[in-house]
mmCIF file of C-alpha atoms in Angstrom:
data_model
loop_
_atom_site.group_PDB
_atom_site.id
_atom_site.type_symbol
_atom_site.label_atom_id
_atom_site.label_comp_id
_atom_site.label_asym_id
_atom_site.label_seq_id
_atom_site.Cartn_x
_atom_site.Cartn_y
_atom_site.Cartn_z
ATOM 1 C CA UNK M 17 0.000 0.000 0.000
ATOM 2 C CA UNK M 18 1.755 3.260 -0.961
ATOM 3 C CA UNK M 19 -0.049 6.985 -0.386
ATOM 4 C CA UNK M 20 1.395 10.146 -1.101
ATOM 5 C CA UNK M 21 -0.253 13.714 -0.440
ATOM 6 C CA UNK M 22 -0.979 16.097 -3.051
ATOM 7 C CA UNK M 23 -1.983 19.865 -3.521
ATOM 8 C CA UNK M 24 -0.194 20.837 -0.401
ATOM 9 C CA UNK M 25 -0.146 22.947 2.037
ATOM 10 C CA UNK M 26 -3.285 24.710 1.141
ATOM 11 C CA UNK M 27 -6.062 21.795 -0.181
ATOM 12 C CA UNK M 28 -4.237 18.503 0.695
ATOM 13 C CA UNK M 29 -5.756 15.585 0.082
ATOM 14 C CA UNK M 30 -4.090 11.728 0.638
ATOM 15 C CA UNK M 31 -4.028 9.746 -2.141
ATOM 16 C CA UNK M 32 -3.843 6.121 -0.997
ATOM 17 C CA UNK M 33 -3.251 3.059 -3.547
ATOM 18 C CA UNK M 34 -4.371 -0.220 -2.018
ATOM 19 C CA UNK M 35 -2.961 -3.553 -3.103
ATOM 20 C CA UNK M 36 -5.883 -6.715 -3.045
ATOM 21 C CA UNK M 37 -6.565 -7.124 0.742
ATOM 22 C CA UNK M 38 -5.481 -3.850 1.725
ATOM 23 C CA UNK M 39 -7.110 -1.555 4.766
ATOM 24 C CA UNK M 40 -7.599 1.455 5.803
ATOM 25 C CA UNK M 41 -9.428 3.313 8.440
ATOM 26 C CA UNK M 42 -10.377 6.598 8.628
ATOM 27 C CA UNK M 43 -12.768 9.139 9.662
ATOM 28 C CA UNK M 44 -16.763 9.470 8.778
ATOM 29 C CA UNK M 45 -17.509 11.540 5.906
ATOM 30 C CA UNK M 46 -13.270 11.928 4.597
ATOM 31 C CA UNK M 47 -13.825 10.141 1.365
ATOM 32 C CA UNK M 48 -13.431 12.170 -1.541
ATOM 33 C CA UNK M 49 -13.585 9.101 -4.254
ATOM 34 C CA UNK M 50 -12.583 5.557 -5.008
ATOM 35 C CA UNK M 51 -12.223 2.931 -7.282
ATOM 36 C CA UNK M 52 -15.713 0.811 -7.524
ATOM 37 C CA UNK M 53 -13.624 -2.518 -6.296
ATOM 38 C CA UNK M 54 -13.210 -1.073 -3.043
ATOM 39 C CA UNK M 55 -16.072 -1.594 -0.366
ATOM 40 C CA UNK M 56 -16.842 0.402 2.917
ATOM 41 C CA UNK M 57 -17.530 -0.661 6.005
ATOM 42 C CA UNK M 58 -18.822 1.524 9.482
ATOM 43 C CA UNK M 59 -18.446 0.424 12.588
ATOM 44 C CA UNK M 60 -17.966 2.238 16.239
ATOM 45 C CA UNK M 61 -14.770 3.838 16.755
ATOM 46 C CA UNK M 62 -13.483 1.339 19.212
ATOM 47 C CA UNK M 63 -16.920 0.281 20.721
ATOM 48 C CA UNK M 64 -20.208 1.680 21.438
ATOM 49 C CA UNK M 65 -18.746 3.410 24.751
ATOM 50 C CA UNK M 66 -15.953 4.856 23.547
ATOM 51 C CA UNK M 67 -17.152 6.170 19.907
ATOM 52 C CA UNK M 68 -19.559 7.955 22.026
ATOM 53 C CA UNK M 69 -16.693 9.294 24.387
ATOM 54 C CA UNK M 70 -14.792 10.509 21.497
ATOM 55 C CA UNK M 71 -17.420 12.596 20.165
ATOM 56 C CA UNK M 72 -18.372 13.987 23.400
ATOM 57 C CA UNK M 73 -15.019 14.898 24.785
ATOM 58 C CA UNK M 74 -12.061 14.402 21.964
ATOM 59 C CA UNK M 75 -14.276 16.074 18.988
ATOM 60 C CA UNK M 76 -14.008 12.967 16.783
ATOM 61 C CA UNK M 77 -17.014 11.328 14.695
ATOM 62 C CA UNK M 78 -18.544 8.190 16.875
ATOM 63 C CA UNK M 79 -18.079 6.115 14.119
ATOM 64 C CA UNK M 80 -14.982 5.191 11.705
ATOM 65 C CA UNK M 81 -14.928 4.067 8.139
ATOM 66 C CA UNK M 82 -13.248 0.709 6.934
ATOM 67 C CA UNK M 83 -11.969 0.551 3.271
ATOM 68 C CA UNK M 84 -10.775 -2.546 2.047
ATOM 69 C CA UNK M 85 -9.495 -3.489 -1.559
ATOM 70 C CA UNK M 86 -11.131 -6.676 -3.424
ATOM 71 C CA UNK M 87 -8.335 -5.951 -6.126
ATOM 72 C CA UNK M 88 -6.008 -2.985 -6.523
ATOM 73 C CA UNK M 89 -7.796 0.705 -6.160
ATOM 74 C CA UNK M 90 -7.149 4.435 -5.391
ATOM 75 C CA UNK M 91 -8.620 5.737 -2.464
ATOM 76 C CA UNK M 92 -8.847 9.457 -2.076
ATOM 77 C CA UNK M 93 -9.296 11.146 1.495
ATOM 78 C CA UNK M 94 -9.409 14.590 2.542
ATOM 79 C CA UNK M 95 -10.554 16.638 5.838
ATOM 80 C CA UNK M 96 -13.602 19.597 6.046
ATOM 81 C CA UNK M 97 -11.426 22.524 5.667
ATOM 82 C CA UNK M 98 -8.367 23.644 3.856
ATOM 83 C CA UNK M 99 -5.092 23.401 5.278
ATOM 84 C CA UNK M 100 -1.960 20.753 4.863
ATOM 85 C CA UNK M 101 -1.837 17.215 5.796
ATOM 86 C CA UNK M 102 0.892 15.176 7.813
ATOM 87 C CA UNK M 103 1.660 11.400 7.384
ATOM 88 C CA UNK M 104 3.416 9.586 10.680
ATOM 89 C CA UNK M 105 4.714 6.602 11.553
ATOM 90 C CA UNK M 106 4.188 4.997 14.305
ATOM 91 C CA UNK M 107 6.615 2.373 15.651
ATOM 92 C CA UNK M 108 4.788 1.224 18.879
ATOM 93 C CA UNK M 109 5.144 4.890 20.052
ATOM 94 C CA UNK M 110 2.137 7.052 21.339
ATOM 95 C CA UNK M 111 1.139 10.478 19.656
ATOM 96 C CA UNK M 112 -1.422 12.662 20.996
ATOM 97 C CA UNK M 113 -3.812 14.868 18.623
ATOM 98 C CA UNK M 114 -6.103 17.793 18.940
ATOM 99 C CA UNK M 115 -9.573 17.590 18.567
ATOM 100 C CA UNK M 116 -10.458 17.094 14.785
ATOM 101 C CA UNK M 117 -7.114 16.451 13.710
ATOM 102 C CA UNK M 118 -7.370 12.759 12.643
ATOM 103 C CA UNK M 119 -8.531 11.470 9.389
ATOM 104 C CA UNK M 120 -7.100 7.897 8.748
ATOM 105 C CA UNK M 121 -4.467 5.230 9.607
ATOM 106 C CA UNK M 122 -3.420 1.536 9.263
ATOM 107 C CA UNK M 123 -5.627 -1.205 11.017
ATOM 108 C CA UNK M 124 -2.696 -1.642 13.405
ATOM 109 C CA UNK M 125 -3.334 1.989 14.959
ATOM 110 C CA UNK M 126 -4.976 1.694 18.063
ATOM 111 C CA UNK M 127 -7.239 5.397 18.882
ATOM 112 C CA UNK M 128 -8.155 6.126 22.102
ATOM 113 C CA UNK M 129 -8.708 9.213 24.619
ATOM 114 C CA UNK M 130 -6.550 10.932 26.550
ATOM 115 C CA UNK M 131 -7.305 13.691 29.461
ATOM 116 C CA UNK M 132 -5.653 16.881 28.431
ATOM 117 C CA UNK M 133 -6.858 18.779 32.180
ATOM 118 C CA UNK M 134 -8.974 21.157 32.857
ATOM 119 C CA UNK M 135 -6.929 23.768 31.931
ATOM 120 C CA UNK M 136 -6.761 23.212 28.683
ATOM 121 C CA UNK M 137 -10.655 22.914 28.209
ATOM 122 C CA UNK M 138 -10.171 26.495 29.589
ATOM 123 C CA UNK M 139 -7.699 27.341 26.688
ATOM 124 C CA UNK M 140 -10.160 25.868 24.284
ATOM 125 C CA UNK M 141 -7.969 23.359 23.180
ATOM 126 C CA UNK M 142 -10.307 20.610 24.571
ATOM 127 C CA UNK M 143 -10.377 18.584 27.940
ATOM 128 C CA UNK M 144 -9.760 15.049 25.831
ATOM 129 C CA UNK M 145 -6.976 14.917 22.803
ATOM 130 C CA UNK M 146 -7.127 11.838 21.061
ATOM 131 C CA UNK M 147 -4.590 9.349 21.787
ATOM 132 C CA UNK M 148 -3.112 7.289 18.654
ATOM 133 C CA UNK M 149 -0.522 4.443 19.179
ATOM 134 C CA UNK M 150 0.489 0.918 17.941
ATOM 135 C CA UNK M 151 2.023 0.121 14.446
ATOM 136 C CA UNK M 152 1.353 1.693 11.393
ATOM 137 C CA UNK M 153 0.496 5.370 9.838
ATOM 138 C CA UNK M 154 -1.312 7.819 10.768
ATOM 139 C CA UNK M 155 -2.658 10.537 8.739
ATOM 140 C CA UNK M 156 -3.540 14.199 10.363
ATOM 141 C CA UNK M 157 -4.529 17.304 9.007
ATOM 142 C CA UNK M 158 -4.427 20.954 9.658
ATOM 143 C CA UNK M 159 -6.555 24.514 9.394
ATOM 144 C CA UNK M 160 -3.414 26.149 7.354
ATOM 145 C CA UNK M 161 -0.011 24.820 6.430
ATOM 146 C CA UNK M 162 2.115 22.580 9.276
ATOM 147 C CA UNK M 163 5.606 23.334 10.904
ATOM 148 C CA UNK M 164 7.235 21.260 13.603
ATOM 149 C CA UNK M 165 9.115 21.823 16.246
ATOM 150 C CA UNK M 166 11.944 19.937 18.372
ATOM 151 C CA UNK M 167 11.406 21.265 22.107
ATOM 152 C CA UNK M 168 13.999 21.139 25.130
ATOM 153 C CA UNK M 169 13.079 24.387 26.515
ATOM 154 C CA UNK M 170 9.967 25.830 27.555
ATOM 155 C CA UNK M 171 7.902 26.836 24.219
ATOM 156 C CA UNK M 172 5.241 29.410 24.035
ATOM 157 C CA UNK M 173 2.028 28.358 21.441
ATOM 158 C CA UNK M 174 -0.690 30.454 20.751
ATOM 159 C CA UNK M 175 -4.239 28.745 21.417
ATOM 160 C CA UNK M 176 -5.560 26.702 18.525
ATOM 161 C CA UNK M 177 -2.578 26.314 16.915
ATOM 162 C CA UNK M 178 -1.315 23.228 18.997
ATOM 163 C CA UNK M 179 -2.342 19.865 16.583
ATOM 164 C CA UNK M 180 -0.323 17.463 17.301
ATOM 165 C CA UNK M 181 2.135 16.384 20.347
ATOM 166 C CA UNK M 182 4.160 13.425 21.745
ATOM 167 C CA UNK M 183 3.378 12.330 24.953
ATOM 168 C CA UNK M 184 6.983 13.155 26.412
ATOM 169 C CA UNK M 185 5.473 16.733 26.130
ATOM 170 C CA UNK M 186 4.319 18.783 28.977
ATOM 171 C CA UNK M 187 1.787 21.296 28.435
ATOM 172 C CA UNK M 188 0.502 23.604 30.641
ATOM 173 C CA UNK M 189 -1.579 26.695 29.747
ATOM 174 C CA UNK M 190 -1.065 30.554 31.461
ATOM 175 C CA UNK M 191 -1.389 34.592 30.764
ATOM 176 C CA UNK M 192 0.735 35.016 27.503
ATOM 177 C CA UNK M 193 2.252 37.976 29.831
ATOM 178 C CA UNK M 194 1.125 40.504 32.398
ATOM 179 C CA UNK M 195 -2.832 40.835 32.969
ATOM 180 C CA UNK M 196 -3.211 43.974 31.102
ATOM 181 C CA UNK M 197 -0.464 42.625 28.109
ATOM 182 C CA UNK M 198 -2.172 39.540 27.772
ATOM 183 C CA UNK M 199 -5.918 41.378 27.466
ATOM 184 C CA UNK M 200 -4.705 44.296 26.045
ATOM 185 C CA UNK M 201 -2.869 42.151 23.225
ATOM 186 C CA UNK M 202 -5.604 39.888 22.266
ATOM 187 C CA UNK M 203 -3.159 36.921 23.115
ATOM 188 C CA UNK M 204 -5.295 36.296 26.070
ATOM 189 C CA UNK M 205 -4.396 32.402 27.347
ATOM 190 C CA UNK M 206 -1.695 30.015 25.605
ATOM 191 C CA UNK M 207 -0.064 26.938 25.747
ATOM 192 C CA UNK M 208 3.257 26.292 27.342
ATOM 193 C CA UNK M 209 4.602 23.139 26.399
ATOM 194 C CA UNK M 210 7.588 21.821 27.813
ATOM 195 C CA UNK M 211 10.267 18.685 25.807
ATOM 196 C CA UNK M 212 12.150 17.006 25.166
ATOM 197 C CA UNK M 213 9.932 15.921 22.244
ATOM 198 C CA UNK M 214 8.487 17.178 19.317
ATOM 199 C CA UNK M 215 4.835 19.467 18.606
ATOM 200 C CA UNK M 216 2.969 20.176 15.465
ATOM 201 C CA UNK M 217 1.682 23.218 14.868
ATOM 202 C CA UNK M 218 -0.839 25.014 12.531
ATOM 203 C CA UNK M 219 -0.475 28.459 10.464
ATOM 204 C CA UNK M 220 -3.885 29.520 11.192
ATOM 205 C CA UNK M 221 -6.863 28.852 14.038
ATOM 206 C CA UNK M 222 -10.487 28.224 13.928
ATOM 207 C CA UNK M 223 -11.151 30.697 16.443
ATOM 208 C CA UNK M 224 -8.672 33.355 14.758
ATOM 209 C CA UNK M 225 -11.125 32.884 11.762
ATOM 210 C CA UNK M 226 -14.295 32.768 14.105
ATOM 211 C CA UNK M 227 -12.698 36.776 15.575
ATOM 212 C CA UNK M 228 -12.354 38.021 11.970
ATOM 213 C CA UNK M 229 -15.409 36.890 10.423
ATOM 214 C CA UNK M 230 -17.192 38.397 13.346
ATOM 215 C CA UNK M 231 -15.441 41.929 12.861
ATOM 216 C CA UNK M 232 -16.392 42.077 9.299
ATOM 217 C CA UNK M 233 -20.465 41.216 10.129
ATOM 218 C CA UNK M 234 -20.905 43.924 12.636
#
């Protein structure tokens, strides 16, 4: 199975050739087109209980998508919004993702939830992130392009641009300065994440988008 993704960093989309007997899983409603010999399959993203946990708390669809190949296909998948896409590899590691970050990986990716504190519900970056481990790939996306970072230090990140994380990663969230600095900036709250380990970050935010739009209707 081989995948490679195209019209990056602004409309990515994942391309994904499957050999006969190939899988794939990925989130509800990210298939943009396939080949006929290809069949689909839903089922409850990893049981009744916890599909409905990850829609309630991580921001993830209660359900997943199965694609398997009868004989050799293209599958094309893509996410809601535009923005770049990121392909990992997991090696029986743990990664940790944002709230409506995920969109597919190899059947040997296990997804679960993980408690991200109160805090960080606060922050609006969600009290749950998603927590992906095992073997295989795992395909993310992003509102804007993606840049990564390699953390030792403390590392300041603006709210809504955290996406993706590994777990050797502290985070923490705080004033962005003083009181008046932080209100008076617009900064308000962000993230303070902490290595050794590596972060994913996003160009642009949701609620960066949600600000302007709102300026420009009243």
């Amino acid at each position: 199975m081989e995948s490679e993704i195209r019209n990056r960093p602004a409309f990515a989309n994942i391309h994904i050739t499957l050999d006969p007997g190939d899988e794939v899983i990925a989130e509800a409603d990210a298939m943009a087109s396939m080949n006929a010999s290809i069949t689909m399959t839903t089922r409850w993203s990893g049981g009744v209980v916890k599909g409905i946990a990850k829609r309630v708390f991580g921001g993830e669809s209660m359900f997943v998508n199965v694609f398997k190949a009868e004989e050799e296909g293209e599958l094309v998948l893509t996410q809601p919004f535009p923005g770049d896409m990121e392909c990992i590899d997991l090696k029986g590691t743990t990664m940790f993702l944002q709230p409506g970050a995920f969109i597919a990986c190899d059947p040997g990716v296990k997804l679960g939830l993980g408690w991200a504190g109160i805090k960080m519900g606060i922050a609006r970056e969600g009290l749950f992130r998603l927590k992906v481990s095992g073997e295989g790939r795992v395909w993310f996306g992003a509102y804007g392009g993606i840049f990564t970072r390699e953390i030792d230090e403390e590392y300041i990140v603006d709210s809504g641009h955290l996406v993706a994380y590994e777990p050797s990663i502290g985070i923490r969230t705080g004033m962005a300065g003083g009181v008046i600095s932080s209100l008076m900036s617009g900064e308000g709250l962000v993230t303070r994440v902490k290595g050794p380990g590596r972060i994913y970050m996003q160009s642009r935010s949701f609620s960066g988008l949600a600000a302007w739009t709102n300026a420009h209707l009243w």
